[in-house]
Coordinates of C-alpha atoms in Angstrom, one line a residue:
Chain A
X11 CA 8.2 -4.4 -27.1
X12 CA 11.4 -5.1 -29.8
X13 CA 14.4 -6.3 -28.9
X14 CA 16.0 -3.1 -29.7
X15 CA 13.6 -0.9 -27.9
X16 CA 15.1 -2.8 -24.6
X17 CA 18.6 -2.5 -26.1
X18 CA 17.5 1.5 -25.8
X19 CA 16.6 1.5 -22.4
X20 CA 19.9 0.0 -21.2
X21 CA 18.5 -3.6 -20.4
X22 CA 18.4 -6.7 -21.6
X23 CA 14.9 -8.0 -20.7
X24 CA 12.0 -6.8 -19.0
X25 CA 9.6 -8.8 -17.5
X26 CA 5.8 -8.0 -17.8
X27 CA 3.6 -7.8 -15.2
X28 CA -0.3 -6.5 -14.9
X29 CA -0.7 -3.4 -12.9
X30 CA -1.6 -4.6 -9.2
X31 CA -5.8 -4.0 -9.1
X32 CA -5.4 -2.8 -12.7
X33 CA -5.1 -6.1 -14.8
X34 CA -5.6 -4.7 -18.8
X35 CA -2.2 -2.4 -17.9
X36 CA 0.9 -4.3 -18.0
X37 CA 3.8 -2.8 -16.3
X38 CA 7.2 -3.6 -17.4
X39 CA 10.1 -4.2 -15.2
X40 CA 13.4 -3.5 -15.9
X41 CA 16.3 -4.8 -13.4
X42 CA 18.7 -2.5 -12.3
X43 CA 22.3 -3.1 -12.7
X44 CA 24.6 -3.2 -9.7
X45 CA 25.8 0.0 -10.2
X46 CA 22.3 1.6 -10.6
X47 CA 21.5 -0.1 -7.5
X48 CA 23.9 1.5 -5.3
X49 CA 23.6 4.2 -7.4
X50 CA 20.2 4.1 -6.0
X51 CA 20.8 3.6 -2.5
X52 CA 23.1 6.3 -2.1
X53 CA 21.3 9.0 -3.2
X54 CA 18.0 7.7 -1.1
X55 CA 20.6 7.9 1.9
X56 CA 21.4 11.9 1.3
X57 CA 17.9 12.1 0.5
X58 CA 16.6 10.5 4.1
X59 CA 19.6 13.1 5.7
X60 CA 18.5 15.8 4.0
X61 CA 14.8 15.1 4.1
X62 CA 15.3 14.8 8.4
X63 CA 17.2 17.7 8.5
X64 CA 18.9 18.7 11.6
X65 CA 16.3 16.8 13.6
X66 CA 18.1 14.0 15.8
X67 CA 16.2 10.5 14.7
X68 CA 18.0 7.1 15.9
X69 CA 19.8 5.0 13.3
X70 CA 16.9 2.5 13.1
X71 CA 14.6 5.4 12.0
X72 CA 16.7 6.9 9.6
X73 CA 17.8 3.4 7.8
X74 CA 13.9 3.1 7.8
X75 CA 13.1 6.1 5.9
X76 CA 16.7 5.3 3.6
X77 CA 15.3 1.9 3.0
X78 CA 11.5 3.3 1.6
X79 CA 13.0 6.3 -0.5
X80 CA 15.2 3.3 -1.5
X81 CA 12.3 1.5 -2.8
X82 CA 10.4 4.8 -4.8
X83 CA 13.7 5.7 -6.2
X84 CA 14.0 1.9 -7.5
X85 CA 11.1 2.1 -9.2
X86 CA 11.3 5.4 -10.8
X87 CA 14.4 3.6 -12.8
X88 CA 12.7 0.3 -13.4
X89 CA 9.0 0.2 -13.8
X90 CA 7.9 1.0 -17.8
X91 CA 3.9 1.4 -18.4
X92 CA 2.9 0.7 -21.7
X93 CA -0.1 2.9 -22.7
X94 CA -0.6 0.5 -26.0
X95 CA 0.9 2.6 -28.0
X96 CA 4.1 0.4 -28.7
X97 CA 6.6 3.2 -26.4
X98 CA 6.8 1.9 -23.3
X99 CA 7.8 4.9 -20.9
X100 CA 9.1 4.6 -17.6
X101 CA 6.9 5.9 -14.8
X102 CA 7.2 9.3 -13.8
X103 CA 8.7 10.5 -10.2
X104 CA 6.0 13.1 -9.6
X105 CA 3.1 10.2 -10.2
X106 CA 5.1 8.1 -7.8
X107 CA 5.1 10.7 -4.9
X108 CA 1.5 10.3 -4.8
X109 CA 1.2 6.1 -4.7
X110 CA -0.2 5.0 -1.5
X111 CA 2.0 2.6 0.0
X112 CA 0.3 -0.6 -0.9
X113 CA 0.8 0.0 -4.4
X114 CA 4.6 1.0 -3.7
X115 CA 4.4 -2.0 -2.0
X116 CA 3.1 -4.2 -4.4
X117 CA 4.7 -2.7 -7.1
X118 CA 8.5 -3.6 -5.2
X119 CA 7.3 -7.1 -4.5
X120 CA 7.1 -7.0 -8.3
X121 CA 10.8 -5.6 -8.8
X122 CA 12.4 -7.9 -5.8
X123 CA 10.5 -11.2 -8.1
X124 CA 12.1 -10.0 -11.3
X125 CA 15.6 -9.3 -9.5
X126 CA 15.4 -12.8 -7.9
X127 CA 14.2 -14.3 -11.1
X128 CA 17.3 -12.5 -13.2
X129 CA 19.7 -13.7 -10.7
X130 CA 18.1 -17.3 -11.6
X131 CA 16.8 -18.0 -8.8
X132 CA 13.5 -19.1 -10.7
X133 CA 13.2 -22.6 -8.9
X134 CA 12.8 -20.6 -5.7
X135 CA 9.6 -22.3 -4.2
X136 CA 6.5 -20.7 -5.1
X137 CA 5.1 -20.4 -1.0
X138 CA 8.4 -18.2 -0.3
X139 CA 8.0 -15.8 -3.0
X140 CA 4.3 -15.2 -2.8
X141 CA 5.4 -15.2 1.4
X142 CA 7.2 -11.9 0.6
X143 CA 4.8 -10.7 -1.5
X144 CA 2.3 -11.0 1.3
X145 CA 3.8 -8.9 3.8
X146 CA 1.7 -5.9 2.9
X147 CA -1.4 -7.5 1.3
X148 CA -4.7 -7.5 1.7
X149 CA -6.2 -10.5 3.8
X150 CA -7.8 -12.5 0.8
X151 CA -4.1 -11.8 -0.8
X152 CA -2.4 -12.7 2.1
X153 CA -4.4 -15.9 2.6
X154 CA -3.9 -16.7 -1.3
X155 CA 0.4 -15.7 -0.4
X156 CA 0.9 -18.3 2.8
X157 CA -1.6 -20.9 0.9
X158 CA 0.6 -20.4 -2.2
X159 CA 1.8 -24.0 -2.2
X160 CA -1.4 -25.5 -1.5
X161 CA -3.7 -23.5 -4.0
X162 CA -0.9 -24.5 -6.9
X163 CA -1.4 -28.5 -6.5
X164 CA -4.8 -28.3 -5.7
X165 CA -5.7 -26.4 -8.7
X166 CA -2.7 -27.5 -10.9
X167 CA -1.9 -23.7 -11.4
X168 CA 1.7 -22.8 -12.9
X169 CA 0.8 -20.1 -9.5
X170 CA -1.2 -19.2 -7.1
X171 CA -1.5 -15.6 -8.7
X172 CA -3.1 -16.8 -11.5
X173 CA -5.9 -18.3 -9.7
X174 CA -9.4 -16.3 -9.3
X175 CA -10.6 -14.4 -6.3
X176 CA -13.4 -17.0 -6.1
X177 CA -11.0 -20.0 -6.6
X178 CA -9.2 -18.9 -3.4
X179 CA -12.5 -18.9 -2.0
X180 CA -13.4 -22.2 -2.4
X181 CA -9.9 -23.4 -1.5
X182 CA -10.6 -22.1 2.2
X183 CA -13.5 -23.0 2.9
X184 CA -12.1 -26.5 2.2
X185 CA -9.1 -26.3 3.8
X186 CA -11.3 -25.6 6.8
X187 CA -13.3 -28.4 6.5
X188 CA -10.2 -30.3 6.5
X189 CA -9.2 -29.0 9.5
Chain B
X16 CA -0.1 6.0 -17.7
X17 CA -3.9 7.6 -17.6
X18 CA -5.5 4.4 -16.3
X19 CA -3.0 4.4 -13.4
X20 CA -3.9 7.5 -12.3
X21 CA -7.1 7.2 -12.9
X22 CA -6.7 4.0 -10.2
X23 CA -4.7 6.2 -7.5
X24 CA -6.9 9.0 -7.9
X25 CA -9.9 6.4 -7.3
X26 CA -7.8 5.3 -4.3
X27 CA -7.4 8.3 -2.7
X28 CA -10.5 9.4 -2.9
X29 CA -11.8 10.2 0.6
X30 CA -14.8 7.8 2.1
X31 CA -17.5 9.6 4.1
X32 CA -17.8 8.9 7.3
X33 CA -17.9 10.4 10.5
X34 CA -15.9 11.3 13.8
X35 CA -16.3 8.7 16.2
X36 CA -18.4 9.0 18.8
X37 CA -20.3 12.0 17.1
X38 CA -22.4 12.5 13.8
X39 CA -19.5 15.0 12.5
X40 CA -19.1 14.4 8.6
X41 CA -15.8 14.0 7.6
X42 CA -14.0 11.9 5.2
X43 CA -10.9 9.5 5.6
X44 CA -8.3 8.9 3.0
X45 CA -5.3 6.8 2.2
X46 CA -2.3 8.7 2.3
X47 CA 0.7 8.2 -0.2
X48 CA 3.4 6.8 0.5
X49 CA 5.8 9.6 0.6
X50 CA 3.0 11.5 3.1
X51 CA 3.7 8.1 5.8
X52 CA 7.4 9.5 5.7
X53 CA 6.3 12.9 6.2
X54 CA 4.2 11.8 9.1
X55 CA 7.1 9.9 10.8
X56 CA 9.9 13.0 10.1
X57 CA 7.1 15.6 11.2
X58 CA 6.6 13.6 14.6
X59 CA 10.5 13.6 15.1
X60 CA 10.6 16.9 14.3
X61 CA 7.7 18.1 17.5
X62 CA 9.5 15.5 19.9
X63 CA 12.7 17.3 19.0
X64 CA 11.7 20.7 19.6
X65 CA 9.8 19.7 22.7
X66 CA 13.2 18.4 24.2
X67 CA 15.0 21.0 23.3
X68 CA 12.1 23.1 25.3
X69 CA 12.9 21.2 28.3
X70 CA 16.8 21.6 27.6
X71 CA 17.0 17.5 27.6
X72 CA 17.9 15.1 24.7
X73 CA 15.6 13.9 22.1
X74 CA 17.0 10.5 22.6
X75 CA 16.5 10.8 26.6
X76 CA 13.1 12.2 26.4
X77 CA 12.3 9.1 24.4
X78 CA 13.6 7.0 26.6
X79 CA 12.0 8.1 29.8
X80 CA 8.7 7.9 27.2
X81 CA 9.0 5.7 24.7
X82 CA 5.5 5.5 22.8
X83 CA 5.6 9.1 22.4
X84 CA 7.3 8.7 19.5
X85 CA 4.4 6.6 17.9
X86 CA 1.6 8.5 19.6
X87 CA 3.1 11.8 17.5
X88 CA 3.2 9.9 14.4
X89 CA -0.4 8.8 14.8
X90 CA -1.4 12.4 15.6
X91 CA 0.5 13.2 12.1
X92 CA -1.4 10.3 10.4
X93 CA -4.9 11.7 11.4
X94 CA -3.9 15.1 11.1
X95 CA -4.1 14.5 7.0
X96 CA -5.8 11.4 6.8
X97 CA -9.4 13.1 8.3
X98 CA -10.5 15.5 5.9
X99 CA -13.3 18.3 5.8
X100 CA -16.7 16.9 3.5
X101 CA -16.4 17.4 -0.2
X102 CA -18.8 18.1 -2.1
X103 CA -17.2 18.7 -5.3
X104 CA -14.6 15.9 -6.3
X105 CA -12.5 18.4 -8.3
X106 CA -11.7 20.3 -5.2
X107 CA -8.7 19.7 -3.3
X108 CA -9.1 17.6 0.0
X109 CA -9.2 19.6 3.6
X110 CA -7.7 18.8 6.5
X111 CA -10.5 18.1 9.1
X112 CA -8.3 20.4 11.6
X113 CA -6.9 23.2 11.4
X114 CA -3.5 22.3 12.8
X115 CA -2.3 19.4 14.2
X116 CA -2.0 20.9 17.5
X117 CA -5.9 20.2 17.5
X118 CA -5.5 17.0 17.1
X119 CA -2.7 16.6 20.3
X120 CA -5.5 17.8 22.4
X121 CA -8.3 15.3 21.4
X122 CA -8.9 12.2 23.6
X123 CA -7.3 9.0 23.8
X124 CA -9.7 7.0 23.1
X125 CA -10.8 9.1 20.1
X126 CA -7.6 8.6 18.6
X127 CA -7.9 5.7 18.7
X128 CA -11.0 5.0 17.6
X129 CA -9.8 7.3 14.6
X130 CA -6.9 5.8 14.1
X131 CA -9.2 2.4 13.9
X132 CA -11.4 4.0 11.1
X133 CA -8.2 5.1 9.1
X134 CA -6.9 1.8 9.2
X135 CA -10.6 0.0 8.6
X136 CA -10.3 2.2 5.3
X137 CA -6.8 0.8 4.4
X138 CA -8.5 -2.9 5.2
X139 CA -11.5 -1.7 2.5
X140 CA -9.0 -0.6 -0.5
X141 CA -6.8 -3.3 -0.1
X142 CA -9.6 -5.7 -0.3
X143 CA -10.8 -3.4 -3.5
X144 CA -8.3 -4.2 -5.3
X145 CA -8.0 -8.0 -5.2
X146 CA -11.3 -7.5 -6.4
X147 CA -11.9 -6.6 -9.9
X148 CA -14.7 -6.1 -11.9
X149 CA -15.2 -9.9 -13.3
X150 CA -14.4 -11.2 -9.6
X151 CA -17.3 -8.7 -8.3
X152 CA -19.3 -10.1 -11.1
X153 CA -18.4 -13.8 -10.0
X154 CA -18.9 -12.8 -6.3
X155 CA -22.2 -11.4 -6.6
X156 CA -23.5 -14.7 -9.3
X157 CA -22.2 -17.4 -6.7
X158 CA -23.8 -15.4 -3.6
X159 CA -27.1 -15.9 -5.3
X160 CA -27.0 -19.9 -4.7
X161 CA -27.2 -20.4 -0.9
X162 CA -25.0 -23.3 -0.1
X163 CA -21.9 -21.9 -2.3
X164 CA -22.7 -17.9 -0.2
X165 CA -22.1 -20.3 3.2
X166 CA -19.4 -22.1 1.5
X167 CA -17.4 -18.9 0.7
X168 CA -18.2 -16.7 3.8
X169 CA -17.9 -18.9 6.5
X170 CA -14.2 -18.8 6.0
X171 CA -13.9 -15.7 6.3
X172 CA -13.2 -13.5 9.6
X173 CA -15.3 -10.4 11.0
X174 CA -12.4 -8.0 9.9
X175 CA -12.2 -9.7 6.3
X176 CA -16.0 -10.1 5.6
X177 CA -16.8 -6.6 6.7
X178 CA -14.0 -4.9 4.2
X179 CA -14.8 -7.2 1.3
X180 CA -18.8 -6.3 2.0
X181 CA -17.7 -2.6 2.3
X182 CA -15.4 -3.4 -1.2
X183 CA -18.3 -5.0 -2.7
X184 CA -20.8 -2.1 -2.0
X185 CA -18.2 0.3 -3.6
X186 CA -18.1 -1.1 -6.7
X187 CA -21.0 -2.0 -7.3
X188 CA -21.6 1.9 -6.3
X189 CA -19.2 3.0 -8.3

């Protein structure tokens, strides 16, 4: 993607990530602005009203439901796929209606790593980040999230994503003999 | 964009199984995340007319029962997560009951135990997708050699070894 095609879509970088489970698409992630961002928030607040109706739900409920349309509407206005053909495109709202929620998941623990990472926080330590990426992952990824730290100087890795199913693997069973 | 939804269609796709505690087909599938939110407004939603029935607050009712709330929501969860047998992928899936109120009058303990499947099946496609094709591949190779199969599976736990199996058996299936 040209400098001017990110110009286009109102950013100034976008940082390229494989498709969780899908690792020949890349997904590109564009970091909203402050504005956009409450922007954002304030329409997935009328839409958790509207969405509840005149039923009576608690506070806790109804920041709850504010906080996950929060999240979809984020991504709508962030995530680009690129098909190959050169045009990235930003995902559509009707395809992100039907993502499961581990995908919605994954896909925001993407968004909240680029938003930390454009606010500089890139020396953040590699075991936090990958710690909020676990919160919704599956059990090998959730071992590979709270090992983060030790699966990077064991293996040398620049991260512990970058490291193989299998390589996990191996780490735990040593770790357990260890232990 | 077409590989992506190629990926969430593969997702969704329901698994065969059956009812517990009967030899029922059905099929289980993961439900979007927009449908979660539709469970948890459509179970405030039957709490709040059920109060209003009994001419008390929803926030009082709750109180003087406060798991009804989440019992609801599970009932909403299997409601569309259990889904009539498909034969023909093309057709859209089936609710396993006709309403929900069918499923308000099952059993504790088979909601439960269907509430166990649904999440078993969440377990499975998580696990599917930290394994792709060339870890599969990788898997299955270093299974072959004995000491390296005990190496890797020993670590892991009965939850975790029975969804990667399950995982495995899918793609390799698929």
């Amino acid at each position: 993607m040209s400098s001017l095609d990110a110009r286009m879509l109102g950013c100034s970088a976008i940082a390229w990530h494989p498709f969780p489970g899908l690792p020949e698409v890349q997904v590109g992630i564009r970091v909203l602005s402050e504005p956009e961002r409450v922007a954002a928030l304030e329409e997935a607040r009328g839409r958790a009203r509207a969405f509840v109706g005149s039923t009576t739900v608690s506070d806790a409920s109804l920041e709850n439901l504010t906080q996950r349309e929060f999240r979809r509407l984020v991504l709508s206005r962030s995530v680009l796929v690129d098909d190959g053909d050169g045009h990235p495109q930003p995902i559509q709202a009707q395809d992100l209606r039907v993502f499961d929620a581990e995908t919605v998941d994954r896909l925001f623990g993407l968004y909240a790593r680029s938003s930390r990472e454009a606010d500089g926080a890139d020396e953040t330590p590699e075991s936090l980040l990958a710690a909020l990426d676990a919160l919704a992952a599956s059990p090998l990824e959730r071992f590979r999230a709270e090992h983060a730290a030790g699966l990077v100087a064991y293996y040398g890795a620049q991260s512990a994503r970058a490291l193989t199913t299998w390589q996990v693997l191996v780490y735990a069973r040593l770790i357990r003999g260890e232990a | 964009m077409k590989e992506i939804r190629k990926l969430i269609r593969e997702r969704q796709r329901p698994s065969a199984t059956t009812l517990p505690a009967s030899d029922l087909a059905c099929g289980v599938r993961l439900l979007s995340d927009v449908e979660i939110d539709q469970c948890k407004v459509a179970a405030f939603k039957y709490l709040d007319g059920v109060a209003r029935e009994r001419g008390i607050d929803v926030g009082r009712f709750i109180d003087a029962d406060p798991e009804a709330y989440d019992r609801e929501r599970t009932r909403q969860i299997l409601f569309r997560a259990f889904v009539a047998p498909q034969s023909d992928e093309d057709v859209p899936t089936v609710s396993l009951f006709p309403s929900v109120d069918v499923v308000r009058d099952l059993d504790a303990v088979l909601v439960n135990s269907m509430l166990a499947v649904y999440v078993d099946h969440q377990e499975v496609r998580a696990t599917e997708r930290a394994l792709d094709g060339d870890a599969v591949s990788r898997f299955v190779n270093e299974c072959s050699d004995q000491t390296m199969a005990d190496l890797m599976l020993s670590q892991l736990d009965a939850r975790t070894l029975r969804s990667l199996v399950r995982a495995l058996v899918e793609r390799i299936r698929g």
